mmCIF file of C-alpha atoms in Angstrom:
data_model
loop_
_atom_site.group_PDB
_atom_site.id
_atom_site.type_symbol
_atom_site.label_atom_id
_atom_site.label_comp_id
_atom_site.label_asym_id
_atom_site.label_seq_id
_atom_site.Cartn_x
_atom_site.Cartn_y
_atom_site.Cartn_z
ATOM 1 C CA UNK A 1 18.023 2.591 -11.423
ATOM 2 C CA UNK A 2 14.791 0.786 -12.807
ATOM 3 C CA UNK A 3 12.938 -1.246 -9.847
ATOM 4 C CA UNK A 4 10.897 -3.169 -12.947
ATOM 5 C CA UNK A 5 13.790 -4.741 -14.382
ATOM 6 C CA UNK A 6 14.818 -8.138 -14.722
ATOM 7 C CA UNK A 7 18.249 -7.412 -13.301
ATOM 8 C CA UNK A 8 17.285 -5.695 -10.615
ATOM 9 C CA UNK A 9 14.733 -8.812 -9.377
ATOM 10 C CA UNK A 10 17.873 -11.062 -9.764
ATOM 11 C CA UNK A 11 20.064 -9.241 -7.589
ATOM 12 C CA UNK A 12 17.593 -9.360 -4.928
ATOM 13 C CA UNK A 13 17.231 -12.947 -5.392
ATOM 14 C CA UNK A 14 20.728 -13.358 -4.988
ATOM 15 C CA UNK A 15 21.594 -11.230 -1.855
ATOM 16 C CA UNK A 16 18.514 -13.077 -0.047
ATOM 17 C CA UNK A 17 19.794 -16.317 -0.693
ATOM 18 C CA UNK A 18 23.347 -14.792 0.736
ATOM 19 C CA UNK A 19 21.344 -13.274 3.739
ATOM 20 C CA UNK A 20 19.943 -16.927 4.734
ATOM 21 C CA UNK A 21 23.170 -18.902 3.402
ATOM 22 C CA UNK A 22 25.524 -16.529 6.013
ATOM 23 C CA UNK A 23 23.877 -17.102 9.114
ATOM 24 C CA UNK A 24 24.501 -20.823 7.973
ATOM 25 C CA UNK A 25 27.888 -20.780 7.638
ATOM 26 C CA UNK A 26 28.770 -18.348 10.495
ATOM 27 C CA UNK A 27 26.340 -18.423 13.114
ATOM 28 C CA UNK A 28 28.811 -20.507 15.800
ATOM 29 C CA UNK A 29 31.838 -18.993 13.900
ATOM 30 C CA UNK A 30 31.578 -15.680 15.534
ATOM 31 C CA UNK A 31 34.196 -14.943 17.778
ATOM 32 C CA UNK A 32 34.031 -12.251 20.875
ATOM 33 C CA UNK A 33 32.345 -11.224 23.945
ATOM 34 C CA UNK A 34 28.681 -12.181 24.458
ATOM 35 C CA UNK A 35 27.659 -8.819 22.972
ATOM 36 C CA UNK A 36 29.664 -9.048 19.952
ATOM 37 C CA UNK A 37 28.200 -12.666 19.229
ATOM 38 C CA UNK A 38 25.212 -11.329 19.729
ATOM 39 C CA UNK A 39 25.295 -7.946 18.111
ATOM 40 C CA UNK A 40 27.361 -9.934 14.957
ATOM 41 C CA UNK A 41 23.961 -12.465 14.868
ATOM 42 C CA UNK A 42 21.313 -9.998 14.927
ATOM 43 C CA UNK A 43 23.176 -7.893 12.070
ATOM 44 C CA UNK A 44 22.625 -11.307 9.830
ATOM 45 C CA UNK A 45 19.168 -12.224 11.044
ATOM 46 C CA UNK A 46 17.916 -8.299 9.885
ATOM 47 C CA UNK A 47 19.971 -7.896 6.898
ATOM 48 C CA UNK A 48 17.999 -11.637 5.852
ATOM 49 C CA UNK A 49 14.668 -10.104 6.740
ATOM 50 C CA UNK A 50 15.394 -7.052 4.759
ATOM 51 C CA UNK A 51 16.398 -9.164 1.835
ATOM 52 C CA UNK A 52 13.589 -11.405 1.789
ATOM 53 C CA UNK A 53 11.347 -8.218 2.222
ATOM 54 C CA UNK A 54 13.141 -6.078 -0.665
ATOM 55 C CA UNK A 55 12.485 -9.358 -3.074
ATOM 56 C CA UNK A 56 8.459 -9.592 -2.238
ATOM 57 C CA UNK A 57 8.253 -6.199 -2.792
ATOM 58 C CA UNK A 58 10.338 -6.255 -5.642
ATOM 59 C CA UNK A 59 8.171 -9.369 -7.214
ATOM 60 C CA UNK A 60 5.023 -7.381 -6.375
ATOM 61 C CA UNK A 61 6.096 -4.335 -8.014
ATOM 62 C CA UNK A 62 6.955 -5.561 -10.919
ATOM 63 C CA UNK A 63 4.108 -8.016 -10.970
ATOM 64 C CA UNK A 64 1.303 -4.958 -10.483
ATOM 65 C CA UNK A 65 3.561 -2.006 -12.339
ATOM 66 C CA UNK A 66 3.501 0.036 -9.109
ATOM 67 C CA UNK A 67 7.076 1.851 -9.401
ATOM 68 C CA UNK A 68 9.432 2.571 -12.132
ATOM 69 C CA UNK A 69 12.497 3.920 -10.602
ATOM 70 C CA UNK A 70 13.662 5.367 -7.177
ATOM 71 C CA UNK A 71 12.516 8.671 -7.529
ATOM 72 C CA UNK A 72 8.950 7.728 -7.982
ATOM 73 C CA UNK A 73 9.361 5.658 -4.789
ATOM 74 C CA UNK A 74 10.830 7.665 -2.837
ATOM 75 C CA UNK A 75 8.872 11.019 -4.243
ATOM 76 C CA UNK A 76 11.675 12.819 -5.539
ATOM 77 C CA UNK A 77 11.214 13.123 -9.165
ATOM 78 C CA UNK A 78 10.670 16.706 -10.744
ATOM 79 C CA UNK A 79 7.908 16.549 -13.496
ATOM 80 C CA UNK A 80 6.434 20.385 -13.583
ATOM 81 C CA UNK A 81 8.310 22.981 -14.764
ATOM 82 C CA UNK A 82 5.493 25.433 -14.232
ATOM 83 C CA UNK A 83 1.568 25.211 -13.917
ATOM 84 C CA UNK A 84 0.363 28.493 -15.699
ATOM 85 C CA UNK A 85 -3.378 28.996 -15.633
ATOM 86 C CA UNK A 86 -4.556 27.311 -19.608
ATOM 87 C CA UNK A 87 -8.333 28.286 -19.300
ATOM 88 C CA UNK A 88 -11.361 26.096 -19.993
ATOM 89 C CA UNK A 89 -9.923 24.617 -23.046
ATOM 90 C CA UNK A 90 -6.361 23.746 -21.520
ATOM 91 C CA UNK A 91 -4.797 25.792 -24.742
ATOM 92 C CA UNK A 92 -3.155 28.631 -23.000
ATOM 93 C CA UNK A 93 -5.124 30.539 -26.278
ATOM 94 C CA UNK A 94 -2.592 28.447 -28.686
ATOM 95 C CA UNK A 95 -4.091 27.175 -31.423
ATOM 96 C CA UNK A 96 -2.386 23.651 -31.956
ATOM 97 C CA UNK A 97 -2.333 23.910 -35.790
ATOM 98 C CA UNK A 98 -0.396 26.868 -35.602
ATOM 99 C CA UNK A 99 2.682 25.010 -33.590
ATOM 100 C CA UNK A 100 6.263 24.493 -34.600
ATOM 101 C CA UNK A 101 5.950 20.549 -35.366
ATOM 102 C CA UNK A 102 8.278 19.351 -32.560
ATOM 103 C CA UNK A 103 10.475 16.282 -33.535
ATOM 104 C CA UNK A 104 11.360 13.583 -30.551
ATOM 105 C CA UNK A 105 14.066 11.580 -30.733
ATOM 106 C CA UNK A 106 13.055 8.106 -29.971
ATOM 107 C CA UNK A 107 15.385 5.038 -27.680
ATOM 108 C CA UNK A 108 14.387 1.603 -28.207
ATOM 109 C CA UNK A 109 13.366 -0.136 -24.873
ATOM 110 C CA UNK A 110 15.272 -3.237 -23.990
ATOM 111 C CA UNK A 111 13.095 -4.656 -21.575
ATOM 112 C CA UNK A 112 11.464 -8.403 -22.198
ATOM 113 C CA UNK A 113 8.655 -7.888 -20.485
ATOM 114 C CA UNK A 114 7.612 -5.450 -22.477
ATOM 115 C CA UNK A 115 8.048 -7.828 -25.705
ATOM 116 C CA UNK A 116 9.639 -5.924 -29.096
ATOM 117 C CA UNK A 117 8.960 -3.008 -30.473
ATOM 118 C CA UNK A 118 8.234 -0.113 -28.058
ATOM 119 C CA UNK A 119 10.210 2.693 -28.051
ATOM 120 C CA UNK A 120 10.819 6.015 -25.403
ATOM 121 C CA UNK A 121 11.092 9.308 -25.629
ATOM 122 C CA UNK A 122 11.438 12.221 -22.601
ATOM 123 C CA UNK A 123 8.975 14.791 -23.438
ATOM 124 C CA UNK A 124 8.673 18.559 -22.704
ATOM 125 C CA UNK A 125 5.303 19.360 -22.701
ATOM 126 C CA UNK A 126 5.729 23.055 -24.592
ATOM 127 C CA UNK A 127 1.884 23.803 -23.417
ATOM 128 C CA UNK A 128 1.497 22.166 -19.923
ATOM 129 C CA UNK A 129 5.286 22.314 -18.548
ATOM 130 C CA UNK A 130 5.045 18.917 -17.397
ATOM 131 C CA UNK A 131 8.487 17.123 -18.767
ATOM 132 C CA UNK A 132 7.951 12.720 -18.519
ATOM 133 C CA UNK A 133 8.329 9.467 -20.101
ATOM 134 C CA UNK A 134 6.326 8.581 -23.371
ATOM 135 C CA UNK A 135 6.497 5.092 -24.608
ATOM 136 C CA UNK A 136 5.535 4.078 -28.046
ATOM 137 C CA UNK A 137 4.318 0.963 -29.959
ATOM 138 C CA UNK A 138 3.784 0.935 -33.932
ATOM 139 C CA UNK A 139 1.189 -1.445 -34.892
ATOM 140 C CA UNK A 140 3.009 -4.364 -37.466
ATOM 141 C CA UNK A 141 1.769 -2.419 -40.651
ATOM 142 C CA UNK A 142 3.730 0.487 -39.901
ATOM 143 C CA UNK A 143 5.962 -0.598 -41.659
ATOM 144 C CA UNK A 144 4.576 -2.352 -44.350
ATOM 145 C CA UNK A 145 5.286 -0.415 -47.875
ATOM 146 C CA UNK A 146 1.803 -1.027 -48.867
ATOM 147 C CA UNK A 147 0.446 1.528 -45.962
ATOM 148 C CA UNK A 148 3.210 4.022 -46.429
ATOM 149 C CA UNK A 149 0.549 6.771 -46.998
ATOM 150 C CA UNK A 150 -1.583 5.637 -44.168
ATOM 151 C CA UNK A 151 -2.115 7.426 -41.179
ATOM 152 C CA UNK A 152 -3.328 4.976 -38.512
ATOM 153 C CA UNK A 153 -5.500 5.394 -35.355
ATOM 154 C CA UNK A 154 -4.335 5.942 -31.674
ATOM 155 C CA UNK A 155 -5.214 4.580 -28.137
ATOM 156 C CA UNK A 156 -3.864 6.620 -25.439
ATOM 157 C CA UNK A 157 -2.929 4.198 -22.182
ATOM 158 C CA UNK A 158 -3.593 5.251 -18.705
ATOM 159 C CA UNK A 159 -1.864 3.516 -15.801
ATOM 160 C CA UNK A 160 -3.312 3.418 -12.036
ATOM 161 C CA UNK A 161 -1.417 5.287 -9.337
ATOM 162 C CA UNK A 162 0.464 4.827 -7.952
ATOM 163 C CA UNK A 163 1.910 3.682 -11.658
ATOM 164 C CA UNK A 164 4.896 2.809 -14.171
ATOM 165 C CA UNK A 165 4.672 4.729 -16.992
ATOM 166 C CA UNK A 166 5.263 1.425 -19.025
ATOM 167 C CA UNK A 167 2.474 -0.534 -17.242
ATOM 168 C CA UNK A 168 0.621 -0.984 -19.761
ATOM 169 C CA UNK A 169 3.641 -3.112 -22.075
ATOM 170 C CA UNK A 170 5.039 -4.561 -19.344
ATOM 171 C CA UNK A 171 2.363 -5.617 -16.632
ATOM 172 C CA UNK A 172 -0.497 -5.982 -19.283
ATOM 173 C CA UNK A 173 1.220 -6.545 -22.530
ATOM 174 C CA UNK A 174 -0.933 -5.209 -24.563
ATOM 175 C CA UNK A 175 1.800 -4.876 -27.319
ATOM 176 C CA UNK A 176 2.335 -8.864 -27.195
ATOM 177 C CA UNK A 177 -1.377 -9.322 -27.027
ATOM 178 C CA UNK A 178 -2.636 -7.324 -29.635
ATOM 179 C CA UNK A 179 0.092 -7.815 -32.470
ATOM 180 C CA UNK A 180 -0.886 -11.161 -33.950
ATOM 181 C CA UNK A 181 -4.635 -9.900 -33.989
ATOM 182 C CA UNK A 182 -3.906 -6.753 -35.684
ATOM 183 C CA UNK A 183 -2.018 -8.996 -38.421
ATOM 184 C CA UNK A 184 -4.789 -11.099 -38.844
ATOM 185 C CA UNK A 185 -7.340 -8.308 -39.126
ATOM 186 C CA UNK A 186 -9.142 -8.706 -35.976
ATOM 187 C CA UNK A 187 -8.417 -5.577 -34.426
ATOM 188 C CA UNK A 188 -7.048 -2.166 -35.716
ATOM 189 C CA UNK A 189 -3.904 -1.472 -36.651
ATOM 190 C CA UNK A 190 -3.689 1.070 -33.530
ATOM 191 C CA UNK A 191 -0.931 3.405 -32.439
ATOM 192 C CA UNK A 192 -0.114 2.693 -28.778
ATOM 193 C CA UNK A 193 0.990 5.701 -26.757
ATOM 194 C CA UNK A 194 1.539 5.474 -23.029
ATOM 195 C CA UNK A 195 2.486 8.876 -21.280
ATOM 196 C CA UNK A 196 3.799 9.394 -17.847
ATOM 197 C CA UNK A 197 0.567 10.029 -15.482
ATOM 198 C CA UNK A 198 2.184 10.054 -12.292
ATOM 199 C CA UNK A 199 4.282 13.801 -12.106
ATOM 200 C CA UNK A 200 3.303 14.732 -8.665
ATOM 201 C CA UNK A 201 5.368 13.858 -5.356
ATOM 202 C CA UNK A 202 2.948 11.498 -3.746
ATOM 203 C CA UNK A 203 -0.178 12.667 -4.784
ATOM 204 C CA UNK A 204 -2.785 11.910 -7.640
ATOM 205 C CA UNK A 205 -3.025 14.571 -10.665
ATOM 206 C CA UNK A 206 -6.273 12.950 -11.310
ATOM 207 C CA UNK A 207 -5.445 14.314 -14.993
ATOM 208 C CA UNK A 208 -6.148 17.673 -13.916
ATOM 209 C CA UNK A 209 -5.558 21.015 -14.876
ATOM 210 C CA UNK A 210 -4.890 22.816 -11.512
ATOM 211 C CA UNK A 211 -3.389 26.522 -11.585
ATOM 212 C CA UNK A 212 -0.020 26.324 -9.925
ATOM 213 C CA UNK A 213 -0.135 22.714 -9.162
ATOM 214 C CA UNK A 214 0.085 20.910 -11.679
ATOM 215 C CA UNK A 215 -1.693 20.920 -15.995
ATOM 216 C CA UNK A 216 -1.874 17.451 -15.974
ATOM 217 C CA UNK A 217 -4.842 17.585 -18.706
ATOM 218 C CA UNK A 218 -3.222 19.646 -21.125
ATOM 219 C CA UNK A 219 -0.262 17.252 -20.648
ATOM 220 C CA UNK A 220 -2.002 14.715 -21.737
ATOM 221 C CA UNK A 221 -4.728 15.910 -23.841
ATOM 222 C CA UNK A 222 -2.516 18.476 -25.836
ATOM 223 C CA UNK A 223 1.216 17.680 -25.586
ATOM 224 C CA UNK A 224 1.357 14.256 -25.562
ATOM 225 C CA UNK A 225 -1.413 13.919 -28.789
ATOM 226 C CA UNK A 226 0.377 16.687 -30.538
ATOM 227 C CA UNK A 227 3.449 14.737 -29.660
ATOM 228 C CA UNK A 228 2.411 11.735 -31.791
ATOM 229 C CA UNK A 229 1.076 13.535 -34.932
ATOM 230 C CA UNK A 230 4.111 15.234 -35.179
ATOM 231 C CA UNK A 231 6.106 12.320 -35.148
ATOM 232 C CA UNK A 232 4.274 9.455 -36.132
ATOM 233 C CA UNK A 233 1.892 8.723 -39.355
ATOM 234 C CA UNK A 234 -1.299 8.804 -36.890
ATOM 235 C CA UNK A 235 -4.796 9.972 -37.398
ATOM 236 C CA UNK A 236 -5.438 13.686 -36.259
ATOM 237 C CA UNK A 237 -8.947 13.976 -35.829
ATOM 238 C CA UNK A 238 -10.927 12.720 -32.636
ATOM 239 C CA UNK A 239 -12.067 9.767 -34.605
ATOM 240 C CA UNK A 240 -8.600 8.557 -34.696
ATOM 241 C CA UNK A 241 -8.190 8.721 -31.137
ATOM 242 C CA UNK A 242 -9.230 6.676 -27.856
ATOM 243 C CA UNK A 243 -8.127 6.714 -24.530
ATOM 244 C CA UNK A 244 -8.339 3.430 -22.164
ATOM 245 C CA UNK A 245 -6.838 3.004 -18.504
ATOM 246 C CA UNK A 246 -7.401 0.898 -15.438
ATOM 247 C CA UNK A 247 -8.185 2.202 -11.789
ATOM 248 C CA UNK A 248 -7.131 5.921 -11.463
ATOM 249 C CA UNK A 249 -6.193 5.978 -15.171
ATOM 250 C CA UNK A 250 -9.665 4.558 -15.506
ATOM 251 C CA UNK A 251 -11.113 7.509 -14.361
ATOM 252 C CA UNK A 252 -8.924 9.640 -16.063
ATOM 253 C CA UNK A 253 -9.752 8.390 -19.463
ATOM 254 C CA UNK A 254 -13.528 8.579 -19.188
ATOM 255 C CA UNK A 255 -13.174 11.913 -17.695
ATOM 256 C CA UNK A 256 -11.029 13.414 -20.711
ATOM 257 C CA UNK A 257 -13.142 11.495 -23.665
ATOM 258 C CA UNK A 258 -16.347 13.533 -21.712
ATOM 259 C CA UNK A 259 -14.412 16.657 -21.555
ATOM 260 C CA UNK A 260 -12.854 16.610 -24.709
ATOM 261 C CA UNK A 261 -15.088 15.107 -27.298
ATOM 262 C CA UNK A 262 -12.738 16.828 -29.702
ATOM 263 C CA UNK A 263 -9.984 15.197 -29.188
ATOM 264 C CA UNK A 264 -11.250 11.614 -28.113
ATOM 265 C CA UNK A 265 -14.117 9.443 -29.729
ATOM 266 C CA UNK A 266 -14.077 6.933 -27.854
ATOM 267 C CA UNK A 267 -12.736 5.654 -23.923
ATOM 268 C CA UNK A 268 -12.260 2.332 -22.122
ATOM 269 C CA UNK A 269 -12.492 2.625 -18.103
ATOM 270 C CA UNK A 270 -11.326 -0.675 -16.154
ATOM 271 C CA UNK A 271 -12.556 -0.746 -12.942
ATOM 272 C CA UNK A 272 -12.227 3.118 -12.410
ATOM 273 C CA UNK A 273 -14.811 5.569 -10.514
ATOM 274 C CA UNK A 274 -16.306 8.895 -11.220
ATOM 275 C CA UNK A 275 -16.028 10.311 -7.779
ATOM 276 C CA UNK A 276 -12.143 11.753 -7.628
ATOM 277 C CA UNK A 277 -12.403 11.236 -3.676
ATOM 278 C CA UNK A 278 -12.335 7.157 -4.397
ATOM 279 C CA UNK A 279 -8.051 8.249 -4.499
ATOM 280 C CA UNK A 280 -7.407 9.190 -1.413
ATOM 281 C CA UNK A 281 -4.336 11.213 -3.012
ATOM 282 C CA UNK A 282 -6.230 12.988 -5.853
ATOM 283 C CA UNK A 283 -5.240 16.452 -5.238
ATOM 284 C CA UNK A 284 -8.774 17.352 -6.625
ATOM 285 C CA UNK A 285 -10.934 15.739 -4.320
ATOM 286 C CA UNK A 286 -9.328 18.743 -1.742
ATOM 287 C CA UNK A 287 -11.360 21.271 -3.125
ATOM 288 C CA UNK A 288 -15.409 20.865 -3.726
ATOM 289 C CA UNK A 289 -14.879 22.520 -6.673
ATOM 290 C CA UNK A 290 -12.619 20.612 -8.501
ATOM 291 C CA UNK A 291 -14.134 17.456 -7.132
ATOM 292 C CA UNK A 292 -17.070 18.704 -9.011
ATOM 293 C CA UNK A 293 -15.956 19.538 -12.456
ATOM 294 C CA UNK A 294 -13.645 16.836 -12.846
ATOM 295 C CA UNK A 295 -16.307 14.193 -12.175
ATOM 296 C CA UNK A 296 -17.213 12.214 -15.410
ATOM 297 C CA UNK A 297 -20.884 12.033 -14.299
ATOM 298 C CA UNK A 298 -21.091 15.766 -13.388
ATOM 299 C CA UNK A 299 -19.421 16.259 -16.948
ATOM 300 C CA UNK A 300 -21.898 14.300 -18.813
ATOM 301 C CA UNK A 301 -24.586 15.876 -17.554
ATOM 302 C CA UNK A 302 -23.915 19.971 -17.800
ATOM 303 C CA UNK A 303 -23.001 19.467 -21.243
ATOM 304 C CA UNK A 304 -24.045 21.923 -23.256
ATOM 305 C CA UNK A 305 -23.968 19.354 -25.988
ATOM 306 C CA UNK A 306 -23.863 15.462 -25.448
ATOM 307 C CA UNK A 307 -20.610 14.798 -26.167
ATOM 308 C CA UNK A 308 -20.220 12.337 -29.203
ATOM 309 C CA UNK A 309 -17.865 10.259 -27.665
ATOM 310 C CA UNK A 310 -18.522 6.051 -26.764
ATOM 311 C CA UNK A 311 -17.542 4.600 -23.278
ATOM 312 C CA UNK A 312 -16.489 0.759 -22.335
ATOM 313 C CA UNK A 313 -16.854 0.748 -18.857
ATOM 314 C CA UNK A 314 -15.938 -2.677 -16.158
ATOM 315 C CA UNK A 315 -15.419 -3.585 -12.764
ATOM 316 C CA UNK A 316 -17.213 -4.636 -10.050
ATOM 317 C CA UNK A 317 -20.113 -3.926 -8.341
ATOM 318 C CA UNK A 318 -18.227 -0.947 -6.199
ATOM 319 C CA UNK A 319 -15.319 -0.950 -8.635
ATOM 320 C CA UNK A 320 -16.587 0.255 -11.431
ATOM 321 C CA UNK A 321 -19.643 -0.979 -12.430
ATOM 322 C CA UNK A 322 -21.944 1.175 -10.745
ATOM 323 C CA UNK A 323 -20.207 4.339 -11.333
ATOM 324 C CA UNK A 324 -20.901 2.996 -15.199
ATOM 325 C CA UNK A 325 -24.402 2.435 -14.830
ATOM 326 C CA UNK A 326 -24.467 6.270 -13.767
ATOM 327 C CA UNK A 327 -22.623 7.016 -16.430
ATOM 328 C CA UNK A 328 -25.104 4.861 -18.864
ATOM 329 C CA UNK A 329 -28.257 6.640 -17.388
ATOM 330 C CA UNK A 330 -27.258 9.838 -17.723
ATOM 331 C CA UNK A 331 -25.937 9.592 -21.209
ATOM 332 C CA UNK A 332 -28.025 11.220 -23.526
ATOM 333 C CA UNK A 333 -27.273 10.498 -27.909
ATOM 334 C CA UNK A 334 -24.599 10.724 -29.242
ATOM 335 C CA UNK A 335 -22.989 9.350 -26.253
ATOM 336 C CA UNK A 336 -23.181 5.711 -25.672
ATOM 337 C CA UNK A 337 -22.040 3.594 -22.580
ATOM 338 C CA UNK A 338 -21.772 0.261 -22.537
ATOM 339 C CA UNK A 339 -21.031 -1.787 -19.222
ATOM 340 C CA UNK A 340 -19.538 -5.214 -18.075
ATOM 341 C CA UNK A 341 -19.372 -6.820 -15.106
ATOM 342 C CA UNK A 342 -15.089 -7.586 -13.949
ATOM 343 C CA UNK A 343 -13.627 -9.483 -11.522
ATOM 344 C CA UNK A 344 -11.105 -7.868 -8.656
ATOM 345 C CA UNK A 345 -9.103 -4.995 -8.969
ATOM 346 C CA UNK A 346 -5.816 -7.015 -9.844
ATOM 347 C CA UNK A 347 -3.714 -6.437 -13.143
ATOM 348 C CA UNK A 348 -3.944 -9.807 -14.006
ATOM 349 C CA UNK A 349 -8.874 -9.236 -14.528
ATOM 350 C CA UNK A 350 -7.244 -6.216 -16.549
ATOM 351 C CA UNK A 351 -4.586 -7.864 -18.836
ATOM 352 C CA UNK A 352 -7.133 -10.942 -20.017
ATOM 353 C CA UNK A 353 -9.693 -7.883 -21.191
ATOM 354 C CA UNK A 354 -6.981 -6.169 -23.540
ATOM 355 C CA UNK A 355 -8.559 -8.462 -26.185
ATOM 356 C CA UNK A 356 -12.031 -7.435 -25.910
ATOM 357 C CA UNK A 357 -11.366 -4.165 -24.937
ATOM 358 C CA UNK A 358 -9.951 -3.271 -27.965
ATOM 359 C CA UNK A 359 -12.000 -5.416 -30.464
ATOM 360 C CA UNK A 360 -14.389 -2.517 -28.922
ATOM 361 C CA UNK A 361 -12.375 -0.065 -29.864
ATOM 362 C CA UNK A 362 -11.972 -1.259 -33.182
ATOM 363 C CA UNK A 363 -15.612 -1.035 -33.804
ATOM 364 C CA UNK A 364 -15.570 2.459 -32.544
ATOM 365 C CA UNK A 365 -12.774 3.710 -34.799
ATOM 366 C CA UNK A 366 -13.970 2.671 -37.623
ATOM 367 C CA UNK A 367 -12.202 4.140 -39.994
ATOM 368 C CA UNK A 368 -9.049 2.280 -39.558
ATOM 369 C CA UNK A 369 -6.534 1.876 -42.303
ATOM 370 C CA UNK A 370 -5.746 -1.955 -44.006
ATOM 371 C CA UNK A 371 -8.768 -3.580 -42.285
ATOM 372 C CA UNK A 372 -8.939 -7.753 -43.595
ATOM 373 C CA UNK A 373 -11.911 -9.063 -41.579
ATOM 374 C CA UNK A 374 -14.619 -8.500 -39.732
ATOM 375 C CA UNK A 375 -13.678 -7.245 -35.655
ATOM 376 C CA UNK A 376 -15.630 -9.564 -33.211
ATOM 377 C CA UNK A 377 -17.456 -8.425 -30.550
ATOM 378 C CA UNK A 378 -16.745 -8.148 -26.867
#
């Protein structure tokens, strides 16, 4: 059962206001010995406390995208089917081009906070054996006979963790946000993809490959992308592509834009870090030497070649910010870094910068199919 729905919200609603209206109506009704009275009393008072406490967290939840279902709550979701060693290049030596084209079959999402429009599909990662949600938005000229030969450009969406895998539509409604705009012109008609990120009980991939743990990169970076051009009209080349996320997916997008300049050109981090220890969960802040490599700022700077890939990076002074001021230093051309100052580390800082954000991304994809004006700047 979904914890984000409306449905479920309303039925907590409804048994608290049962939990307080009870003790109401039967308080000096209960018949017995002293203990029974008083046993039969303290049974209402807690199951009213629980109530009221399953609603708040309920509200927050939904409010902050924290939890999709049970199983991510309580930890008991399988997402791995296996965590084979991919090398450097998270490829397992496949050669993407070469790959059966894998067709998904697609469920519409009735959800209204997630407006209209975005679709699901369960995904078995052929390369990384990680199985999870996908959600999908098409951009309004999709559709639109005159772009029928069109492929159009992609943003990959990273939630924080712990995360729903819909975050993105339903806490930040980016979808809802960003379709008048792209019908005006104003932004690109983009592709919006948002993958499950969360596939470990209780801990952080940090959107890692880790041997026998977890290929959380190649999930990502391989499946998921390969996922889209197989199924969707979208752009195949890195300059078609952009990842953006907020707090842990934050980190995770500048990290695989840095590490994979051929597969991203550009990345948005929102009040992220470079440092995988910032997560107290990240299962690669365990070992020095995957804390190490899968550091942004240790990325940028042993490569062999500056990655040509451009990086929007905001937060606050110690959320953010600074980590993208390292990031801006070090950065050597063709890279670019560009950094803003954000306010806390809430969802609602996160969901006014959609705009901006991606009137940024437009200007880094340039390329775009059916553009009508001029994108503004940040």
């Amino acid at each position: 059962m979904s914890l984000t729905g409306t449905p479920f919200f309303l039925t907590t609603i409804v048994l608290t206001v049962v939990a307080v209206v009870l003790p109401l109506v039967l308080w000096s009704r209960v018949r017995g010995p002293a203990a029974v009275r008083g046993g039969a009393r303290l049974v209402m008072l807690v199951f009213a406390q629980a109530a009221a406490v399953m609603t708040v967290f309920v509200a927050v939840n939904n409010s902050n995208g924290l939890y999709d279902n049970w199983a991510d709550l309580l930890g008991t979701g399988n997402h791995i089917e296996a965590a084979p060693n991919l090398g450097d290049d998270g490829l397992g030596g496949k050669k993407m081009a070469n790959e059966p084209v894998t067709r998904q079959e697609f469920k519409a999402v009735h959800d209204g906070r997630m407006g209209s429009g975005v679709k699901v599909t369960q995904l078995h990662g052929p390369v990384s054996k990680v199985k999870g949600e996908v959600y999908v938005w098409l951009p309004p000229q999709y559709s639109d006979p005159a772009y029928r030969n069109r492929k159009f450009p992609v943003v990959e969406l990273l939630g924080g963790y712990p995360g729903s895998p819909k975050s993105w539509f339903g806490t930040l409604h980016v979808n809802t946000q960003l379709a008048s705009r792209m019908k005006r012109g104003d932004i690109a008609p983009f592709i919006l993809v948002q993958p499950r990120t969360n596939v470990l009980s209780g801990q952080d991939a940090g959107c890692a490959n880790v041997p026998g743990i977890v290929n959380a990169d190649s999930w990502l970076s391989v499946d998921v992308r390969k996922m889209v051009t197989d199924n969707f009209r979208a752009q195949t080349g890195a300059k078609g592509w952009a990842v953006a996320g907020y707090s842990a997916g934050a980190h995770c997008a500048v990290k695989l834009a840095l590490a994979h300049p051929d597969r991203y050109r550009a990345a948005v981090g929102l009040s992220g870090y470079n440092d995988p220890a910032a997560e107290k969960d990240s299962i690669t802040a365990k070992d020095p030497q995957l804390r190490k490599v899968n550091n942004p700022l240790w990325i940028l700077k042993h490569a062999k070649i500056p990655p040509h890939v451009a990086l929007f990076v905001t937060g606050r002074k110690h959320d953010g910010y600074l980590d993208g001021l390292a990031l801006q230093r070090a950065a050597k051309s063709p890279t670019s870094v560009q950094v803003g100052v954000a306010g806390a580390h809430v969802t609602s800082v996160w969901r006014a910068q959609v705009p901006g954000v991606f009137r940024w991304l437009t200007l880094q994809l340039a390329s775009y199919p059916g553009r009508t004006a001029p994108a503004k700047g940040i």
